[in-house]
Coordinates of C-alpha atoms in Angstrom, one line a residue:
X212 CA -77.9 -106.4 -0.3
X213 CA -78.1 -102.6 0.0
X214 CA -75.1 -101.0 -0.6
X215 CA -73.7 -99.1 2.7
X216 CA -73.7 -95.5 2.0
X217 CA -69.6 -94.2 2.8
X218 CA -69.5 -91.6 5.6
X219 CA -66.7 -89.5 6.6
X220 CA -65.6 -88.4 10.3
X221 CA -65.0 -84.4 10.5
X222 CA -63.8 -84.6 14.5
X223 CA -66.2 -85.9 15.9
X224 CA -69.2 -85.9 13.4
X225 CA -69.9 -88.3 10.8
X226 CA -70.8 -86.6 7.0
X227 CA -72.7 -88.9 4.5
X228 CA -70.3 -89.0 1.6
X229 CA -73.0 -89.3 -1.3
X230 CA -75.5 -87.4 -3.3
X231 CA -79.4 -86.6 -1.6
X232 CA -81.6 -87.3 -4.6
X233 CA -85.8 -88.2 -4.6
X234 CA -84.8 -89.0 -0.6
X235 CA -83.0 -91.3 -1.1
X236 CA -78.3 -91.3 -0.4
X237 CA -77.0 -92.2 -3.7
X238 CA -73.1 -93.3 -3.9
X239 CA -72.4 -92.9 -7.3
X240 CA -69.9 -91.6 -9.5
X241 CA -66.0 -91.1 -10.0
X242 CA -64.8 -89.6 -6.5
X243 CA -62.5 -86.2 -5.8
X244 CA -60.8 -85.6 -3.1
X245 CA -61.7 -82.6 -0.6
X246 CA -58.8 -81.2 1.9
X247 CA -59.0 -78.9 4.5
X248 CA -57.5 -75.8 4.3
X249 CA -56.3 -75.7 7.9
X250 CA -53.4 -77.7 7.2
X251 CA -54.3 -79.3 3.5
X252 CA -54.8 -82.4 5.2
X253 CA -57.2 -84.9 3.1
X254 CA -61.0 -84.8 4.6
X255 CA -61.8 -87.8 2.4
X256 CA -63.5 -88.1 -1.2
X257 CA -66.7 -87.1 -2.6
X258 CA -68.8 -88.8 -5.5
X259 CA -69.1 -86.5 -8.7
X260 CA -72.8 -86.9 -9.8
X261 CA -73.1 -88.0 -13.6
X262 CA -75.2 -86.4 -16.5
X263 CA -77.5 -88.9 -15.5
X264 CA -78.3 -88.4 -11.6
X265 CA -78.4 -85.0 -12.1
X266 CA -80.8 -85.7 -14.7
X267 CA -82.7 -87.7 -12.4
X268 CA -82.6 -84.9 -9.7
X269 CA -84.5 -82.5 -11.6
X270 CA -86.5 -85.2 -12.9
X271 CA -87.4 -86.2 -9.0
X272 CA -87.6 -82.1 -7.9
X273 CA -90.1 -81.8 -11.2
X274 CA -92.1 -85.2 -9.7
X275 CA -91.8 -83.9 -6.1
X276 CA -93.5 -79.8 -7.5
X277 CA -97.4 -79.9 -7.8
X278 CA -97.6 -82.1 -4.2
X279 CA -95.3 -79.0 -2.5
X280 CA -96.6 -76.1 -4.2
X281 CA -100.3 -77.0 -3.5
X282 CA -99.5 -77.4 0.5
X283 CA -99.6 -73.3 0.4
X284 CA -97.9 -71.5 2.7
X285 CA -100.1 -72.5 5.9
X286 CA -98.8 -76.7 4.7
X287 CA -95.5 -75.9 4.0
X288 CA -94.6 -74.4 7.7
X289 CA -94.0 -77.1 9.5
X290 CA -92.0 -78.8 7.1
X291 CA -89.6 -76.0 7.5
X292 CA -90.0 -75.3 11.1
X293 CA -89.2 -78.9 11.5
X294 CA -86.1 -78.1 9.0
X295 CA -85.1 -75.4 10.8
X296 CA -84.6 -77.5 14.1
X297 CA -83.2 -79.8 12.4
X298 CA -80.4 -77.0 11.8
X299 CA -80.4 -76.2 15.0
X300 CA -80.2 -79.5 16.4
X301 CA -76.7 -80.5 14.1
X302 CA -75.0 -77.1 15.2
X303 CA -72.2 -78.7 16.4
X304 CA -71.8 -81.0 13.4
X305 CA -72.3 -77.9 10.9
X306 CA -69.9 -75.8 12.7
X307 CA -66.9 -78.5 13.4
X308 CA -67.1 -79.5 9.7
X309 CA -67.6 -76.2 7.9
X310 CA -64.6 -75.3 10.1
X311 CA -62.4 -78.2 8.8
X312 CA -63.7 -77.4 5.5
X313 CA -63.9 -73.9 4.3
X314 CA -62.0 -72.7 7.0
X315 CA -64.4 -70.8 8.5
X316 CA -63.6 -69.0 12.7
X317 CA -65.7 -72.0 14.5
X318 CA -66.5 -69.3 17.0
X319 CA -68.1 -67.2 13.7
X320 CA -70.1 -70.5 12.7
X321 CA -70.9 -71.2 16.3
X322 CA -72.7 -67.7 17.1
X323 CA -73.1 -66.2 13.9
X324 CA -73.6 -68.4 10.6
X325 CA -75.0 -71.5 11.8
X326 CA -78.1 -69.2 14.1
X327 CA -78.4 -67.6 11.1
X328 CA -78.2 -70.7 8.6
X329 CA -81.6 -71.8 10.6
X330 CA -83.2 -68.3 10.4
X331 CA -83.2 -68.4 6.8
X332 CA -85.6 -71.1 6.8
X333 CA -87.7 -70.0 9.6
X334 CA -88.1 -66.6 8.4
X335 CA -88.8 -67.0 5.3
X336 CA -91.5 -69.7 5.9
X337 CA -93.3 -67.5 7.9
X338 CA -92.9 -64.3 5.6
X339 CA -94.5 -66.6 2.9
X340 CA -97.9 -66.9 4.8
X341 CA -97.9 -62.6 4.1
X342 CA -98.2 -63.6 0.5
X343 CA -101.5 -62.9 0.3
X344 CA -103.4 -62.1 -3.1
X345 CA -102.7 -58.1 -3.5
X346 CA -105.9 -56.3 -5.0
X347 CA -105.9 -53.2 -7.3
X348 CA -109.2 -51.7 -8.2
X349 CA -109.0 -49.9 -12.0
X350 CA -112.2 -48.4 -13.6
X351 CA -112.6 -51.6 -15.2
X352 CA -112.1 -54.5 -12.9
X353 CA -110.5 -55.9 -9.2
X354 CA -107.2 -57.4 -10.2
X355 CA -106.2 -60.4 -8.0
X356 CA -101.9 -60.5 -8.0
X357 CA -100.3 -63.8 -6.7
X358 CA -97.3 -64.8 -6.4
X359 CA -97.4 -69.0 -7.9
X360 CA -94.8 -71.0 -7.1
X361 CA -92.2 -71.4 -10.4
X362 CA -90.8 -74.9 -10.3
X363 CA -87.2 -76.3 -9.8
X364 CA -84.8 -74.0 -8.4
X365 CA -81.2 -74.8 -9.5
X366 CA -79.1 -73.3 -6.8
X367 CA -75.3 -73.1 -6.8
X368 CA -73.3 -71.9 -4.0
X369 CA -69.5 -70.9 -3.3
X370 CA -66.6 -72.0 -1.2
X371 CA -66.7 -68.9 1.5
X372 CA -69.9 -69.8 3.1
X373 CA -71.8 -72.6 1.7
X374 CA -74.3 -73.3 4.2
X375 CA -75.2 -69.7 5.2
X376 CA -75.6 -69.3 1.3
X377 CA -77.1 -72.3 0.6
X378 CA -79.8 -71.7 3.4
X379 CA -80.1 -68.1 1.8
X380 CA -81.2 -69.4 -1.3
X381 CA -83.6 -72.1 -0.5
X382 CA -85.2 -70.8 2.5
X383 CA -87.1 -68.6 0.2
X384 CA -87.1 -70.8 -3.0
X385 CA -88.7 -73.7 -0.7
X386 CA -91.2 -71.2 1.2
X387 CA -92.2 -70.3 -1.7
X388 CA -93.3 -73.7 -2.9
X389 CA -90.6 -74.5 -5.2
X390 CA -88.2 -77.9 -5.3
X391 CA -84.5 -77.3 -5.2
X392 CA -81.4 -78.9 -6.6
X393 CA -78.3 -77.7 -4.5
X394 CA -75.2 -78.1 -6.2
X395 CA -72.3 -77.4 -3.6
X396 CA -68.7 -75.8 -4.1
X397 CA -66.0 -78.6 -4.6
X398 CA -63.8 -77.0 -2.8
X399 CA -66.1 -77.4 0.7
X400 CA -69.2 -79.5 -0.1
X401 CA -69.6 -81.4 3.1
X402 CA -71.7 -78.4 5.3
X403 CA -74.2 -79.3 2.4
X404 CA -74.5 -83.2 3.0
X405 CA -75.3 -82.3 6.4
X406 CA -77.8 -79.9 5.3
X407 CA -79.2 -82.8 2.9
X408 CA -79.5 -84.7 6.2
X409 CA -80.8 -81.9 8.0
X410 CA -84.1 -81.7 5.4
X411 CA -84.3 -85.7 5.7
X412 CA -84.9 -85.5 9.5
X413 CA -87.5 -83.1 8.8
X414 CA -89.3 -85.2 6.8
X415 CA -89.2 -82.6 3.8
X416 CA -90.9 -84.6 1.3
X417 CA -88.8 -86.7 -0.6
X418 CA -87.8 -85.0 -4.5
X419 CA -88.6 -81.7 -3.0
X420 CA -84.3 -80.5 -1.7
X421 CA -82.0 -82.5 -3.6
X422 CA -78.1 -82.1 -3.2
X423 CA -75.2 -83.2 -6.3
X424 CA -71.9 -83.3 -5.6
X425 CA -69.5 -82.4 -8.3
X426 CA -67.5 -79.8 -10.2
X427 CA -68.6 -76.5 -12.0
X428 CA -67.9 -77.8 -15.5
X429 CA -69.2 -81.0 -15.2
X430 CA -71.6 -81.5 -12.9
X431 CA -72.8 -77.3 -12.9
X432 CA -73.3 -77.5 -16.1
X433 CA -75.1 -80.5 -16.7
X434 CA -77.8 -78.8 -14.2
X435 CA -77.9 -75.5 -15.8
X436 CA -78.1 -76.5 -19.0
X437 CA -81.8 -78.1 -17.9
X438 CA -84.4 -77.2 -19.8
X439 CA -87.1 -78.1 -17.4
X440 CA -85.7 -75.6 -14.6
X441 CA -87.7 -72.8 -13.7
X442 CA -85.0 -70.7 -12.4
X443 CA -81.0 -70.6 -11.5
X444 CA -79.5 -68.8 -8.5
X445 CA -76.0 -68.5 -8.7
X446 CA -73.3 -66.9 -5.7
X447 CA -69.7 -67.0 -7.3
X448 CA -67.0 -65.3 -10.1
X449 CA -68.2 -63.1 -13.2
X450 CA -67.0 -65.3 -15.7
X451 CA -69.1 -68.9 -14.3
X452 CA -71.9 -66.5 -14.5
X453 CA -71.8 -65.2 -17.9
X454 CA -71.4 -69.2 -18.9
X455 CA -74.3 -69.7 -16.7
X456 CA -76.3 -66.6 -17.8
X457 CA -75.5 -68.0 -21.7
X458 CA -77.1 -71.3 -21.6
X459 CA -80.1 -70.1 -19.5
X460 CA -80.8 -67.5 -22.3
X461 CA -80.6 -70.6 -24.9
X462 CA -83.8 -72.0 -22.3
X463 CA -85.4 -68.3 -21.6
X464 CA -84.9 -69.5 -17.4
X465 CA -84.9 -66.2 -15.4
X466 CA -81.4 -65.8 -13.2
X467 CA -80.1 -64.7 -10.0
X468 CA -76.5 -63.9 -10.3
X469 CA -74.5 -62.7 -7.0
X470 CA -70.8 -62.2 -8.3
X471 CA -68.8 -59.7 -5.7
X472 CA -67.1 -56.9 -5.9
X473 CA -64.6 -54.3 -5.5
X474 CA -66.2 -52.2 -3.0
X475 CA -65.3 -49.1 -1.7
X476 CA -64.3 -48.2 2.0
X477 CA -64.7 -44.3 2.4
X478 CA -63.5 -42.4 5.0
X479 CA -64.5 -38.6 5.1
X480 CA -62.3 -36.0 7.2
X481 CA -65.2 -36.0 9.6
X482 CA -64.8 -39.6 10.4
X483 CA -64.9 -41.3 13.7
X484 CA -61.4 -42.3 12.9
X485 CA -61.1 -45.0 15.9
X486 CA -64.5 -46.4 14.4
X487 CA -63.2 -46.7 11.0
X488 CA -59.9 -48.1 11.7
X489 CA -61.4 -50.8 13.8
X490 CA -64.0 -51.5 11.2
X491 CA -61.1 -51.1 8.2
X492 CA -59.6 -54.2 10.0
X493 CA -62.7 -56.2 10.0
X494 CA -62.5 -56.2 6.5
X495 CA -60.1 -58.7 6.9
X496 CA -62.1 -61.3 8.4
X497 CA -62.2 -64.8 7.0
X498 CA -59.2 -63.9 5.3
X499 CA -61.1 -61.3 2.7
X500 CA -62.8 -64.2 1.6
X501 CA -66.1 -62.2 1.9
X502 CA -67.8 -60.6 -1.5
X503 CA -69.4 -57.7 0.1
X504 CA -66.2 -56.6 2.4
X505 CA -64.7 -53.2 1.4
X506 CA -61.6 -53.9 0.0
X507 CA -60.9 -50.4 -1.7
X508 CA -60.1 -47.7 1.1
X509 CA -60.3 -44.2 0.0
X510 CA -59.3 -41.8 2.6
X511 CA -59.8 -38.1 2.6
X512 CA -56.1 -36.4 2.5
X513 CA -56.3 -34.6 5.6
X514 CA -57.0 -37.8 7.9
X515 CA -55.4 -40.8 5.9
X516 CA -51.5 -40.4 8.2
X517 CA -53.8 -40.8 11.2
X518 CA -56.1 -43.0 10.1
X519 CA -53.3 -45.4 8.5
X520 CA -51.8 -45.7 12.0
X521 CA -55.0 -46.5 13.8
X522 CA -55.6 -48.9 11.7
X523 CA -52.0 -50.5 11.6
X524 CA -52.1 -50.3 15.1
X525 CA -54.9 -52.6 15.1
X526 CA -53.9 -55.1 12.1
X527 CA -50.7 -55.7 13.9
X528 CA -52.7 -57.2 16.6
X529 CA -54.7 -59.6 14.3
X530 CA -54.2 -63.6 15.6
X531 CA -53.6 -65.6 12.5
X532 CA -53.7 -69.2 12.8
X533 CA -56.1 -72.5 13.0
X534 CA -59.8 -71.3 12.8
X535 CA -60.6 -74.2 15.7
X536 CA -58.7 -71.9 18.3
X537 CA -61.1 -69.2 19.8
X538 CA -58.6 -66.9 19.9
X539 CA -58.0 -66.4 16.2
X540 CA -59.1 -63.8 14.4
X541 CA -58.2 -64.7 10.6
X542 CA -57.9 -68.4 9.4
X543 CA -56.6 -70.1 5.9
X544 CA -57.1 -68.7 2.3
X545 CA -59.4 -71.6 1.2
X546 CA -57.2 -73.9 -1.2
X547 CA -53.6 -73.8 -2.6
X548 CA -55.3 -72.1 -6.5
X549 CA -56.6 -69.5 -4.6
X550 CA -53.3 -68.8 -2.4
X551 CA -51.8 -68.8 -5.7
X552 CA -54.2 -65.9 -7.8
X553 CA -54.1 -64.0 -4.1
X554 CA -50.0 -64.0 -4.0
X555 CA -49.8 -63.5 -8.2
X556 CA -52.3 -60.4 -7.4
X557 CA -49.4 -58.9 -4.6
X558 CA -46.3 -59.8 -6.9
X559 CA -47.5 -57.8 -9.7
X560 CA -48.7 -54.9 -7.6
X561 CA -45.2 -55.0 -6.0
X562 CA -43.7 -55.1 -9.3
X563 CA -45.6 -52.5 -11.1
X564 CA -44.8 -50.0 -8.2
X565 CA -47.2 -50.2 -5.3
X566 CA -46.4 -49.7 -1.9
X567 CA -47.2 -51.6 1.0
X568 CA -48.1 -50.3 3.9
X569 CA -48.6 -53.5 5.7
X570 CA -48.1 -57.2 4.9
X571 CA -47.4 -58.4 1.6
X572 CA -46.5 -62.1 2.1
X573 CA -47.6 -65.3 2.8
X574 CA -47.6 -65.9 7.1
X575 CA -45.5 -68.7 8.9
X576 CA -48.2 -70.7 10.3
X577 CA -49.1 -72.7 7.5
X578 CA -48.8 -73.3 3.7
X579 CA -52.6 -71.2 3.1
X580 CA -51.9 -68.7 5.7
X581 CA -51.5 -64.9 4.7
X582 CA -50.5 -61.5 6.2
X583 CA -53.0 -59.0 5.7
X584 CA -52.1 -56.9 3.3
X585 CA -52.2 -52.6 2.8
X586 CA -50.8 -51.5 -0.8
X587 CA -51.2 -47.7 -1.1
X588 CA -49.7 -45.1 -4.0
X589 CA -51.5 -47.0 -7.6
X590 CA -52.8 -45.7 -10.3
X591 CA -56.4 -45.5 -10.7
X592 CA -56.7 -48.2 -13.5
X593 CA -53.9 -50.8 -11.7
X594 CA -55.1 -53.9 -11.6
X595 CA -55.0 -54.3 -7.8
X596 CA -57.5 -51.5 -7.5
X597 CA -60.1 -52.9 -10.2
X598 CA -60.0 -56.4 -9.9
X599 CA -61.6 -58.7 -7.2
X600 CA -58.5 -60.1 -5.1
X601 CA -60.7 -62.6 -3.1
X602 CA -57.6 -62.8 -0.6
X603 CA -56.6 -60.1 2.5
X604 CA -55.5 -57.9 0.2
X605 CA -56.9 -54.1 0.5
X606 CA -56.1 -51.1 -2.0
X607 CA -55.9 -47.7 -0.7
X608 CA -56.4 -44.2 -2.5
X609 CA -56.5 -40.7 -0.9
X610 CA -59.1 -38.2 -2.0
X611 CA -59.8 -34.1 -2.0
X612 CA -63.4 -33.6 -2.0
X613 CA -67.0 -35.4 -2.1
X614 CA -67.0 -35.0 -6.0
X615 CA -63.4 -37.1 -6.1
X616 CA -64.8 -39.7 -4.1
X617 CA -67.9 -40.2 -5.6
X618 CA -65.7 -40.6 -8.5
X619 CA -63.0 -42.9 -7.4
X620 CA -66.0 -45.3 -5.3
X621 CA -67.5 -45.5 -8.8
X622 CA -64.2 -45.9 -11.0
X623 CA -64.7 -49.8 -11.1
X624 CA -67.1 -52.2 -13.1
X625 CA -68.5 -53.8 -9.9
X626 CA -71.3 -52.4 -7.8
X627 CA -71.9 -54.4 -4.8
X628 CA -71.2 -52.7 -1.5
X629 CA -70.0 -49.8 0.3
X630 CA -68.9 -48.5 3.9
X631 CA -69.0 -44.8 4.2
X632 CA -67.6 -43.1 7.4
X633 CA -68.3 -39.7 8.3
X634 CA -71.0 -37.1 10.4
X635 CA -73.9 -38.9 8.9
X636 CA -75.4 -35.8 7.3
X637 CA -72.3 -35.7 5.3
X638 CA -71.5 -39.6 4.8
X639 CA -75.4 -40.1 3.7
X640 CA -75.1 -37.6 1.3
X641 CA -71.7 -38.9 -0.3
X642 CA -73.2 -42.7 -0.4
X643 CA -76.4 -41.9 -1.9
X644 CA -73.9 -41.1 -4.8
X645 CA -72.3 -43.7 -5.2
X646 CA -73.7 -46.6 -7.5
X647 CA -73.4 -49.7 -5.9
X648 CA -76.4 -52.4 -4.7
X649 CA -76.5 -50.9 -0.7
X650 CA -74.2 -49.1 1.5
X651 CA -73.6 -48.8 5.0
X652 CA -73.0 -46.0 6.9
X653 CA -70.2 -45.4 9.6
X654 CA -71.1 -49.4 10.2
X655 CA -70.5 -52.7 8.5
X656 CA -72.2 -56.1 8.2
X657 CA -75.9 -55.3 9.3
X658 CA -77.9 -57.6 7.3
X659 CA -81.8 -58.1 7.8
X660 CA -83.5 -60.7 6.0
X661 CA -86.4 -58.6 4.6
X662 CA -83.8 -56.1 3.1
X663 CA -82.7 -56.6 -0.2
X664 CA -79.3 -57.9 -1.2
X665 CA -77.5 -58.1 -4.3
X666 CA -75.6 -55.6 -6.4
X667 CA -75.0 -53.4 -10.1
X668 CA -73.5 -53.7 -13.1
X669 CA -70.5 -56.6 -13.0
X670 CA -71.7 -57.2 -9.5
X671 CA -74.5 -59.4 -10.4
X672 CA -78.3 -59.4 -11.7
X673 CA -81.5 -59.5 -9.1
X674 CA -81.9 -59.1 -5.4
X675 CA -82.4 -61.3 -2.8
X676 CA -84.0 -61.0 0.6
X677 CA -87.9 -60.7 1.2
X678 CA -90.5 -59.9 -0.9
X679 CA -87.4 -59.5 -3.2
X680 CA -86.4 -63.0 -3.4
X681 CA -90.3 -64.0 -3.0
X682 CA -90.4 -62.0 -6.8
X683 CA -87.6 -64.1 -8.0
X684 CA -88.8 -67.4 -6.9
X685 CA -92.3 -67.2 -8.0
X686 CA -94.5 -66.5 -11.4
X687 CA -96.3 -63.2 -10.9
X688 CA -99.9 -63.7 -12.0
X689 CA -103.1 -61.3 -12.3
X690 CA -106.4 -62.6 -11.9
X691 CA -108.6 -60.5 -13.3
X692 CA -112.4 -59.8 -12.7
X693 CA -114.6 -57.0 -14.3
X694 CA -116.3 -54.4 -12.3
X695 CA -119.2 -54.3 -15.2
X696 CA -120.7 -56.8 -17.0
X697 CA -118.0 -57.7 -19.8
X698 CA -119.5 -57.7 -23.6
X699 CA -117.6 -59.8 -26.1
X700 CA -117.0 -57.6 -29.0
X701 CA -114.3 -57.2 -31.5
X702 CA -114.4 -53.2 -31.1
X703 CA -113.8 -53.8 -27.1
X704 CA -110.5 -52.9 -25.9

């Protein structure tokens, strides 16, 4: 008899509680238990895959490659059309359980992450068909440049957004013509069993998107460690990436490492200071839980009393509370580890002499429920000003002149984002400045998919986004053919 594959009800939805390996549901494993963060209440258990199904999910992707990658482009669109819908069709499911848990605004996931979830595959299965061989003529000979699919794609996500990242990742890795093996956060890994569903009602061939449950040490590694992956893409903290980076190294497999930031919010004295204090408090959304918000404010001297009580004005205002209600504005920190590094981060900023301006303490509704918080008056090398908080926690310096902010935005070891505020002559020329992977100016959050993402030094390695994450997930090859008749010679060069 065929074992019954465990589901668990989110609201109304049912998620498959198992592992999506070579098409088939595969219960297996010791379980751990997943909680929401809206009220830590227990969302059920999920299998952690062993050495050996992961084993047998790159085995299966590595099975499933040469059928996939010789579709082409033209073959593999209508899988991931088909995928796409798929997407589309589950919204509902996708948004009620990423809600419950990640604690994601449902309204967010509704109208922005779940549309956009589906457009990663769409897009990026039609900007594949543009992948056409590019020619450069030399004196010698045409070369032919294409872009071959690599292999298996090991792609790990984080807890903030995994199916918006997830999608991010293999839209382009699948387009592409590569097999994936998704390896969701433990903390929220259900958004990713519907996704496994999702690729099953699409018909995606079978070994070609695989999904393993488990934890970063165990069942992370195991998959990493691989040496019959062609790449790893990896979204999460600095120090799981340099673990990751050191055993693909032992294995020469190219990475793509997204790690956050510490990014700086400038506002110049010829800011639209209404603008910027409304877009100051957006950095609060999904409680700071958001790599590329801007969490360090620097604020030129002469506008920081006003622009402080714009934005105040408008924080106070913020509706904290369950992430189901359309009327809130900020939901839960994601689990009771990270309400614990976010609280130890505002303690010792307290202690070592910061002031708040705002906040500064946990927020009555609930046990992972935080005020946003302002600290202003730190020292340049304080630890609340270089380190990633991860929490709705925001730093805030003043500044004299360009040159001082230039230098403050790139006092930090991260690179990956930026907000600049200012008459845009004047704010362009300040950003270009400042060292970090892109910037927006007197704006926040616009995000194209054929721009590229990603960010400098402690911020991560690689790009991602169009023909950027087309370079990543492909071997570049030259074909080449001579313009003269070639003579075999030990003096030809």
């Amino acid at each position: 008899m065929t074992k019954a594959i465990p589901t668990l009800s989110i609201g109304d939805h049912a998620v498959r509680a198992a592992h999506y390996v070579n098409g088939a549901w595969v219960d297996e494993g010791a379980t751990f238990q997943v909680f929401s963060p809206i009220d830590q209440g227990m969302l059920g258990s999920m299998p952690e895959a062993s050495d050996l199904l992961v084993d047998a999910a790159v085995d299966g992707a590595l099975a499933a490659f040469p059928a996939w990658a010789a579709l082409g482009a033209e073959g593999r669109l209508p899988y991931l059309q088909r995928f796409a819908d798929a997407i589309v069709d589950r919204a509902e499911a996708f948004a009620q359980v990423e809600s419950h848990d990640a604690g994601v605004l449902l309204s967010r996931l509704q109208h922005g992450i779940i549309p956009r979830a589906a457009l990663n595959i769409r897009w990026f299965a039609e900007a594949a068909l543009k992948l056409q061989d590019k020619e450069l003529a030399t004196h010698q000979a045409h070369h032919y440049v294409r872009h071959d699919p690599a292999g298996v794609c090991a792609i790990i996500t984080p807890w903030n957004s995994p199916l918006m990242l997830s999608t991010w990742k293999a839209g382009p890795a699948l387009a592409a013509g590569n097999s994936v093996v998704i390896k969701p956060p433990e903390w929220a890994p259900l958004g990713c069993s519907i996704l496994a569903q999702a690729a099953e009602a699409a018909g995606i061939p079978p070994g070609v998107f695989n999904v393993v449950h488990g934890h970063g040490p165990t069942t992370g590694a195991r998959l990493v460690a691989n040496p019959r992956l062609s790449r790893i893409s990896f979204t999460g903290s600095v120090p799981t990436a340099k673990i990751i980076a050191k055993v693909a190294a032992e294995n020469l497999i190219p990475c793509s490492l997204e790690l956050g930031g510490k990014s700086p919010f400038i506002v110049l004295e010829d800011a639209d200071l209404d603008l910027a204090a409304a877009t100051g408090a957006l950095q609060y959304r999904n409680a700071t839980q958001v790599c590329l918000a801007g969490t360090r404010f620097l604020v030129h001297e002469q506008v920081r009393d006003a622009f402080v009580e714009k934005m105040r004005a408008i924080v106070e205002q913020l509706v904290i509370g369950d992430p189901r209600d359309t009327a809130t504005e900020i939901g839960p920190i994601i689990h009771p580890r990270q309400f614990e590094k976010v609280q130890g981060y505002v303690e010792r900023a307290k202690a070592a002499g910061a002031r708040l301006l705002w906040g500064g303490e946990p927020h009555p509704f609930g046990p992972l429920y935080y005020k946003p918080t302002m600290f202003t008056d730190v020292a340049p090398d304080a630890e609340i000003v270089q380190e990633e908080v991860f929490g709705p926690v925001l730093v805030m310096q003043t500044f004299t002149d360009d040159a001082e902010a230039v230098r403050l935005a790139n006092d930090t070891v991260y690179g990956l984002g930026g907000v600049c505020f200012g008459e845009v002559g004047h704010a362009r020329a300040v950003a270009e400045q400042v060292r970090t992977g892109f910037i927006w100016i007197n704006s926040f959050g616009i995000r194209d998919l054929a721009a590229p993402f990603g960010g400098r030094g402690q911020s991560g390695i690689g790009r991602e986004g169009g023909d950027y994450s087309f370079e990543f997930f492909s071997d570049i090859k030259d074909v080449i053919v001579p313009t003269a008749p070639f003579k075999a010679s030990f003096a030809h060069r």
